[in-house]
XYZ file of C-alpha atoms in Angstrom:
462
model
C -0.099 0.121 -0.133
C 1.291 3.572 -0.759
C 1.935 5.565 2.081
C -0.876 8.069 2.704
C 0.363 11.007 5.052
C -1.880 12.290 7.690
C -3.743 15.350 6.772
C -2.099 18.277 7.726
C -3.220 20.389 10.477
C -3.320 24.323 10.459
C -2.902 24.231 14.485
C 0.221 25.442 16.029
C 2.775 22.903 16.883
C 3.020 22.297 20.904
C 6.249 20.531 21.531
C 6.406 17.538 23.992
C 9.680 17.242 25.798
C 8.730 14.002 27.300
C 8.393 12.535 23.803
C 10.710 14.373 21.824
C 11.011 11.591 18.904
C 7.191 11.783 18.246
C 6.844 15.397 19.009
C 9.417 16.308 16.701
C 7.713 14.109 13.902
C 4.372 15.542 14.406
C 5.699 18.887 13.631
C 5.610 17.601 9.805
C 1.790 17.669 10.098
C 1.292 21.178 11.733
C 1.414 23.565 8.749
C 0.420 26.344 11.031
C 4.027 26.382 12.416
C 6.554 27.776 9.833
C 9.510 27.724 11.933
C 10.789 25.733 15.341
C 13.784 25.089 17.437
C 15.365 21.776 18.426
C 17.401 23.148 21.420
C 19.616 21.152 23.605
C 23.208 21.130 25.122
C 26.068 19.224 23.560
C 25.439 15.506 23.564
C 21.700 15.433 24.236
C 20.723 13.674 20.959
C 19.848 16.738 18.778
C 21.813 14.955 15.745
C 19.945 11.649 16.341
C 16.414 13.319 16.242
C 17.187 15.641 13.554
C 18.462 12.384 11.424
C 15.038 10.625 12.311
C 12.832 13.854 11.420
C 14.796 13.702 7.980
C 14.176 10.333 7.395
C 10.510 10.714 8.320
C 10.175 13.671 5.935
C 12.285 11.967 3.055
C 9.896 8.986 3.146
C 6.982 11.613 2.617
C 8.561 12.719 -0.610
C 9.156 16.156 0.896
C 11.933 18.333 -0.500
C 14.912 19.076 2.092
C 17.780 21.477 2.307
C 20.353 20.840 5.234
C 22.448 23.871 5.827
C 25.100 25.073 8.382
C 27.696 27.657 8.887
C 30.474 25.368 7.713
C 30.980 22.237 5.969
C 32.254 20.395 9.252
C 29.212 21.291 10.954
C 27.239 19.257 8.311
C 29.380 16.084 8.595
C 28.208 14.625 11.593
C 24.519 14.730 10.376
C 25.382 13.544 6.947
C 27.459 10.396 8.506
C 24.620 9.748 10.965
C 22.168 9.576 7.837
C 24.494 7.237 5.857
C 24.890 4.903 8.786
C 20.980 4.605 8.811
C 20.677 4.067 4.995
C 18.633 7.338 4.832
C 17.195 7.972 1.273
C 19.195 10.644 -0.418
C 17.135 11.870 -3.449
C 15.529 14.482 -1.791
C 18.173 15.812 0.405
C 20.675 18.931 -0.228
C 23.573 19.497 1.955
C 25.049 23.039 1.657
C 26.581 25.747 3.725
C 24.131 28.584 4.838
C 25.976 31.085 2.415
C 25.635 29.055 -0.535
C 21.981 28.188 0.307
C 21.174 31.943 0.389
C 23.251 32.545 -2.729
C 25.516 34.966 -0.588
C 28.550 37.078 -2.296
C 31.662 38.399 -0.623
C 32.227 42.134 -1.416
C 35.308 44.133 -0.656
C 35.403 46.744 1.937
C 37.995 49.650 1.935
C 39.211 48.672 5.423
C 40.291 45.337 4.294
C 37.443 43.475 5.791
C 34.548 41.228 3.634
C 31.033 41.943 3.573
C 28.509 39.478 2.718
C 25.906 40.734 0.267
C 22.847 39.030 -1.356
C 23.730 37.555 -4.801
C 20.803 36.414 -7.225
C 17.717 35.670 -5.187
C 17.571 32.275 -4.269
C 14.322 30.249 -4.577
C 13.972 28.491 -1.267
C 10.196 27.953 -2.108
C 11.762 24.603 -3.850
C 12.210 23.172 -0.491
C 9.367 21.890 1.860
C 11.843 22.174 4.654
C 15.154 23.810 5.497
C 17.089 22.447 8.388
C 19.684 24.650 10.111
C 22.213 22.778 11.943
C 24.594 24.567 14.438
C 22.019 27.517 14.391
C 23.733 29.078 17.400
C 26.479 30.011 15.131
C 24.380 31.931 12.860
C 24.368 35.993 13.264
C 21.326 38.275 13.094
C 22.189 39.272 9.470
C 22.025 35.716 8.263
C 18.910 34.919 10.180
C 17.213 37.914 8.513
C 18.549 36.914 5.145
C 17.004 33.455 5.595
C 13.856 34.768 6.400
C 13.327 37.168 3.680
C 14.226 34.585 1.279
C 12.226 31.298 2.636
C 9.170 31.669 0.587
C 6.761 28.801 1.687
C 9.559 26.862 3.109
C 9.367 25.761 6.597
C 12.679 25.943 8.670
C 13.723 23.496 11.718
C 16.601 25.242 13.615
C 18.904 23.003 15.708
C 21.361 24.091 18.052
C 22.783 24.632 21.573
C 21.397 27.731 23.538
C 24.520 27.492 25.861
C 27.308 28.011 23.463
C 28.785 31.213 22.624
C 27.083 33.554 20.350
C 28.711 34.627 17.121
C 31.695 37.100 17.595
C 29.773 40.241 16.611
C 26.930 39.060 19.101
C 29.129 38.212 22.161
C 27.323 40.886 24.191
C 23.951 38.971 23.740
C 22.767 36.641 26.617
C 22.202 33.791 24.126
C 22.776 33.378 20.253
C 20.390 35.460 18.164
C 18.106 32.719 17.099
C 17.346 31.729 20.537
C 15.757 35.090 21.284
C 13.101 34.719 18.622
C 9.659 33.570 19.388
C 9.633 30.085 17.695
C 8.054 27.423 19.551
C 11.096 25.119 20.931
C 11.541 21.569 21.774
C 14.289 21.436 24.601
C 16.273 18.499 25.456
C 18.059 18.577 28.588
C 19.555 15.255 29.288
C 23.306 14.612 28.069
C 24.144 11.331 26.587
C 27.606 11.780 25.223
C 29.092 10.425 28.576
C 27.715 8.356 31.373
C 26.296 10.577 34.324
C 29.015 9.371 36.559
C 31.737 10.719 34.003
C 33.606 13.633 35.547
C 33.063 15.766 32.299
C 29.350 15.030 32.478
C 29.477 16.456 35.994
C 31.313 19.321 34.946
C 28.977 20.166 32.061
C 26.101 20.087 34.603
C 27.831 22.449 36.857
C 28.467 24.832 34.119
C 24.983 24.714 32.826
C 23.647 25.358 36.341
C 26.331 28.318 37.021
C 24.756 31.825 37.643
C 27.144 34.533 36.020
C 25.802 36.734 38.836
C 28.156 34.915 41.239
C 31.068 35.829 39.120
C 33.253 33.474 37.128
C 33.798 30.184 38.410
C 37.481 29.031 39.597
C 39.138 25.630 39.576
C 38.561 25.246 43.377
C 34.859 25.967 43.039
C 34.302 23.456 39.894
C 36.905 20.679 41.101
C 36.611 19.880 44.985
C 38.921 16.848 44.327
C 41.520 19.241 42.470
C 44.514 17.163 44.189
C 43.356 14.034 42.533
C 43.206 15.689 39.167
C 46.882 16.674 38.748
C 48.578 13.487 36.917
C 51.960 12.084 38.040
C 52.985 11.309 34.437
C 51.762 10.497 30.909
C 51.370 6.670 31.217
C 47.581 6.711 32.757
C 45.849 9.889 31.528
C 42.645 10.144 33.108
C 39.406 11.586 31.847
C 39.293 14.978 33.575
C 42.849 16.382 34.535
C 44.885 19.583 35.536
C 48.070 20.026 33.954
C 50.266 22.505 35.901
C 52.796 24.574 34.042
C 52.734 26.593 30.776
C 52.313 26.120 27.064
C 55.238 23.726 26.649
C 53.770 21.012 29.249
C 50.372 21.335 27.375
C 52.195 20.714 24.040
C 53.986 17.744 25.605
C 50.570 16.013 26.594
C 49.150 17.043 23.142
C 52.010 15.291 21.623
C 51.967 12.131 23.730
C 48.141 11.709 23.439
C 48.385 12.332 19.537
C 50.922 9.722 19.289
C 48.504 7.350 20.907
C 46.194 7.954 17.978
C 44.039 10.438 19.640
C 42.065 13.272 17.548
C 43.086 16.223 19.944
C 42.725 20.105 19.956
C 44.090 22.764 22.320
C 41.596 25.327 22.722
C 42.295 29.046 23.885
C 40.577 32.385 23.503
C 43.217 34.615 21.670
C 44.500 34.096 18.392
C 47.976 34.875 19.757
C 48.050 31.853 22.022
C 46.613 29.689 19.205
C 49.385 30.622 16.890
C 51.884 29.874 19.626
C 50.505 26.208 20.032
C 50.337 25.571 16.482
C 53.754 26.498 15.918
C 54.899 24.722 18.548
C 53.027 21.305 17.622
C 53.988 21.662 14.088
C 57.357 21.841 14.702
C 57.218 18.933 17.207
C 55.403 16.965 14.195
C 57.536 17.754 11.285
C 60.724 19.385 12.637
C 61.981 22.428 10.594
C 60.560 21.782 7.488
C 60.458 24.166 4.595
C 57.134 25.528 3.801
C 54.169 26.696 5.933
C 52.179 23.300 5.856
C 52.760 19.502 5.227
C 50.973 17.192 3.009
C 47.704 15.377 4.734
C 47.802 17.961 7.299
C 44.474 19.315 8.579
C 44.156 23.006 8.474
C 41.544 25.767 9.212
C 40.315 28.951 7.617
C 41.529 31.625 10.067
C 38.711 34.052 9.171
C 36.033 34.380 6.686
C 37.185 35.063 3.295
C 36.960 34.363 -0.486
C 38.875 32.593 -3.473
C 38.250 33.229 -7.004
C 36.358 30.598 -8.687
C 36.988 29.655 -12.330
C 34.097 31.759 -13.370
C 35.624 34.728 -11.637
C 33.249 34.852 -8.527
C 34.656 35.017 -4.908
C 33.628 31.768 -3.195
C 32.767 32.175 0.684
C 35.185 30.291 2.738
C 33.767 30.648 6.347
C 36.009 30.959 9.534
C 36.536 27.618 11.078
C 36.283 25.759 7.922
C 38.389 22.533 8.062
C 40.497 21.556 5.022
C 43.029 18.755 4.247
C 46.230 19.566 2.399
C 46.704 17.530 -0.771
C 49.910 19.021 -2.060
C 51.885 22.190 -1.555
C 54.600 23.724 -3.867
C 56.614 26.735 -3.470
C 55.354 29.675 -5.777
C 55.775 33.206 -6.191
C 52.667 35.326 -6.417
C 52.576 37.243 -9.613
C 51.758 40.573 -7.683
C 53.788 40.086 -4.732
C 57.186 38.196 -5.993
C 59.010 39.563 -3.115
C 56.889 37.728 -0.452
C 58.236 33.956 0.082
C 54.877 31.959 -0.602
C 53.520 28.363 -1.483
C 50.540 27.201 -3.358
C 48.681 24.826 -1.406
C 46.133 22.453 -3.023
C 43.414 21.547 -0.342
C 40.216 19.795 -0.054
C 37.186 20.551 2.021
C 34.822 18.526 3.910
C 32.558 17.883 0.839
C 35.304 16.595 -1.232
C 35.879 19.686 -3.311
C 39.322 20.547 -4.132
C 40.942 23.942 -4.906
C 44.185 25.824 -4.571
C 45.191 28.931 -2.548
C 48.177 30.912 -2.201
C 49.712 31.309 1.420
C 52.634 33.497 2.609
C 55.472 31.468 4.234
C 55.269 33.957 7.346
C 51.659 34.505 8.089
C 52.461 36.648 11.163
C 54.694 38.979 9.321
C 52.074 39.175 6.241
C 49.119 39.959 8.869
C 51.572 42.573 10.685
C 52.195 44.426 7.543
C 48.421 44.696 6.654
C 47.800 45.881 10.304
C 50.230 48.346 9.604
C 48.723 49.699 6.722
C 45.080 50.075 8.189
C 46.670 51.888 11.422
C 48.098 54.557 8.948
C 44.652 54.948 7.605
C 42.971 55.233 10.849
C 45.621 57.868 11.763
C 44.918 59.843 8.862
C 41.369 59.529 9.195
C 41.413 61.102 12.678
C 43.699 64.125 11.516
C 42.068 67.478 11.194
C 42.730 67.379 7.481
C 42.359 63.830 6.274
C 44.714 63.213 3.011
C 42.160 61.467 0.797
C 44.312 60.585 -1.863
C 47.007 59.047 0.597
C 44.177 57.092 2.545
C 42.775 55.706 -0.745
C 46.527 54.632 -1.887
C 47.140 52.779 1.584
C 43.820 51.411 1.449
C 44.559 49.927 -1.958
C 47.845 48.572 -0.768
C 46.367 46.979 2.237
C 43.430 45.443 0.433
C 45.590 44.133 -2.163
C 47.899 42.477 0.074
C 45.229 41.005 2.060
C 43.236 39.434 -0.735
C 46.415 38.010 -2.648
C 46.682 35.315 0.219
C 44.437 33.145 2.003
C 44.358 33.110 5.749
C 45.178 29.517 6.278
C 46.404 28.243 9.737
C 47.273 24.956 11.357
C 44.690 22.989 13.101
C 46.358 21.659 16.139
C 45.002 24.239 18.241
C 42.006 26.776 17.842
C 39.925 29.122 19.609
C 36.768 28.147 21.477
C 34.845 30.134 18.801
C 35.958 27.900 15.794
C 35.680 24.795 17.855
C 31.916 25.134 18.212
C 30.235 22.415 16.165
C 33.355 20.097 16.357
C 34.017 16.954 18.606
C 37.155 15.581 19.444
C 38.678 12.438 21.202
C 40.466 14.592 23.628
C 40.445 18.478 24.406
C 43.374 20.565 26.276
C 41.887 23.776 27.377
C 44.207 26.775 28.452
C 42.357 28.113 31.489
C 44.734 31.179 31.711
C 43.836 32.435 28.285
C 40.082 31.989 28.698
C 40.498 33.933 31.613
C 40.971 37.007 29.222
C 37.205 37.004 28.381
C 35.996 40.616 29.755
C 32.554 39.341 30.632
C 31.777 36.542 33.210
C 29.000 35.137 31.230
C 31.182 34.729 28.274
C 33.936 33.041 30.323
C 31.299 30.531 31.625
C 30.068 29.988 28.056
C 33.563 29.576 26.782
C 34.396 26.891 29.455
C 31.126 25.159 29.023
C 31.893 24.921 24.938
C 35.481 23.448 25.665
C 34.041 21.184 28.223
C 31.741 19.881 25.672
C 34.052 19.202 22.678
C 35.745 15.918 23.926
C 34.217 12.338 23.389
C 36.594 10.919 26.082
C 39.082 13.044 27.913
C 39.236 16.743 29.051
C 42.573 18.385 30.164
C 42.866 21.798 31.536
C 46.321 23.726 31.434
C 47.087 26.180 34.231
C 49.148 27.050 37.066
C 50.379 24.587 39.807
C 48.353 26.210 42.569
C 44.712 27.756 42.053
């Protein structure tokens, strides 16, 4: 017998947290609800429920688009569906930028602005699922609402994560401040309830930032037991006394055991230090900025020219794999030592980019141009011709090379949406967050990235 879907209901959808799977499935029949949120902390089962929702929708012949800020955020959901043998003909996986047809434009100050391209017809889809919606800023949300047409939208994400950088002042990521009906999950399944990382996560979720920021002593009553004696028996929740080199020593040892590990920090300066030390530990003093088969990250949202001459958006935090790398002079900047790097993204698309051998010096030079521009603009009689010439130099230098970075360490912002075997957190660097609520959210993000092991790097005494 052919499947006959139930008659759609025009009544609003009322989520039932006691029966999340059937509640989410019933959303398909409530046509009066055009947008909804599936909300929950990391490890609460959002991916499993979303995959079930997609299978149900696809079995009804509905047309579906699954979008997220980056390809890496799509990978887990795609793999979950593949394991269950989900029907694929009606599924489109894409980044949110691509779904909306957004294009990069160039600003005088060297930054990128994201502008609408040819208007996408999202009415082709019955449902749009936005995964990792906590990473989506207000402008992208507004663009999605304008372009959606008749399409219905399910937002999936974690309200406890850090908002996008431009919205860090907000109490919660922008999508969760909207009045969409929400199915909230509250039980964490990633670790067992007696797992120390699980207990830490619950403590952070219940922490009231009005009390100030938590200290190691307030979070870890058995602090003395967390300090390991050696590398031979690493526990599940550890405190590593010492500085960056001790953290690097642990990271190297765990990586040698086959663990997928990241060091997380707050500042780019600290991340760059860890990446340099771990790259040298892995490859020694090799020529060139990267190595074949290395996993690398896009440091900031940027663009590359496609074969058609358009700028393709490469969002910050996108993970790539280095396929090949060769020394090559940039045609406009032959005096800058550089390499051409052939990379592949999470979707399997390959392309090449140019990177400077010394990215820190490259960025320092660009920053110097922009400082001069700001100084001139603040003068009583701005020299417009000089400002224009400096802006052209700065923008040309910035656009010529891609901001590619090593992936051994990253910021907590760019780690959102990722899961690793083990994570080392630089407690002292996270302490540089100015606001207590942001510090608590950063600790929560860091604590919910590992599957098995969480290590904090900090002072010997707390």
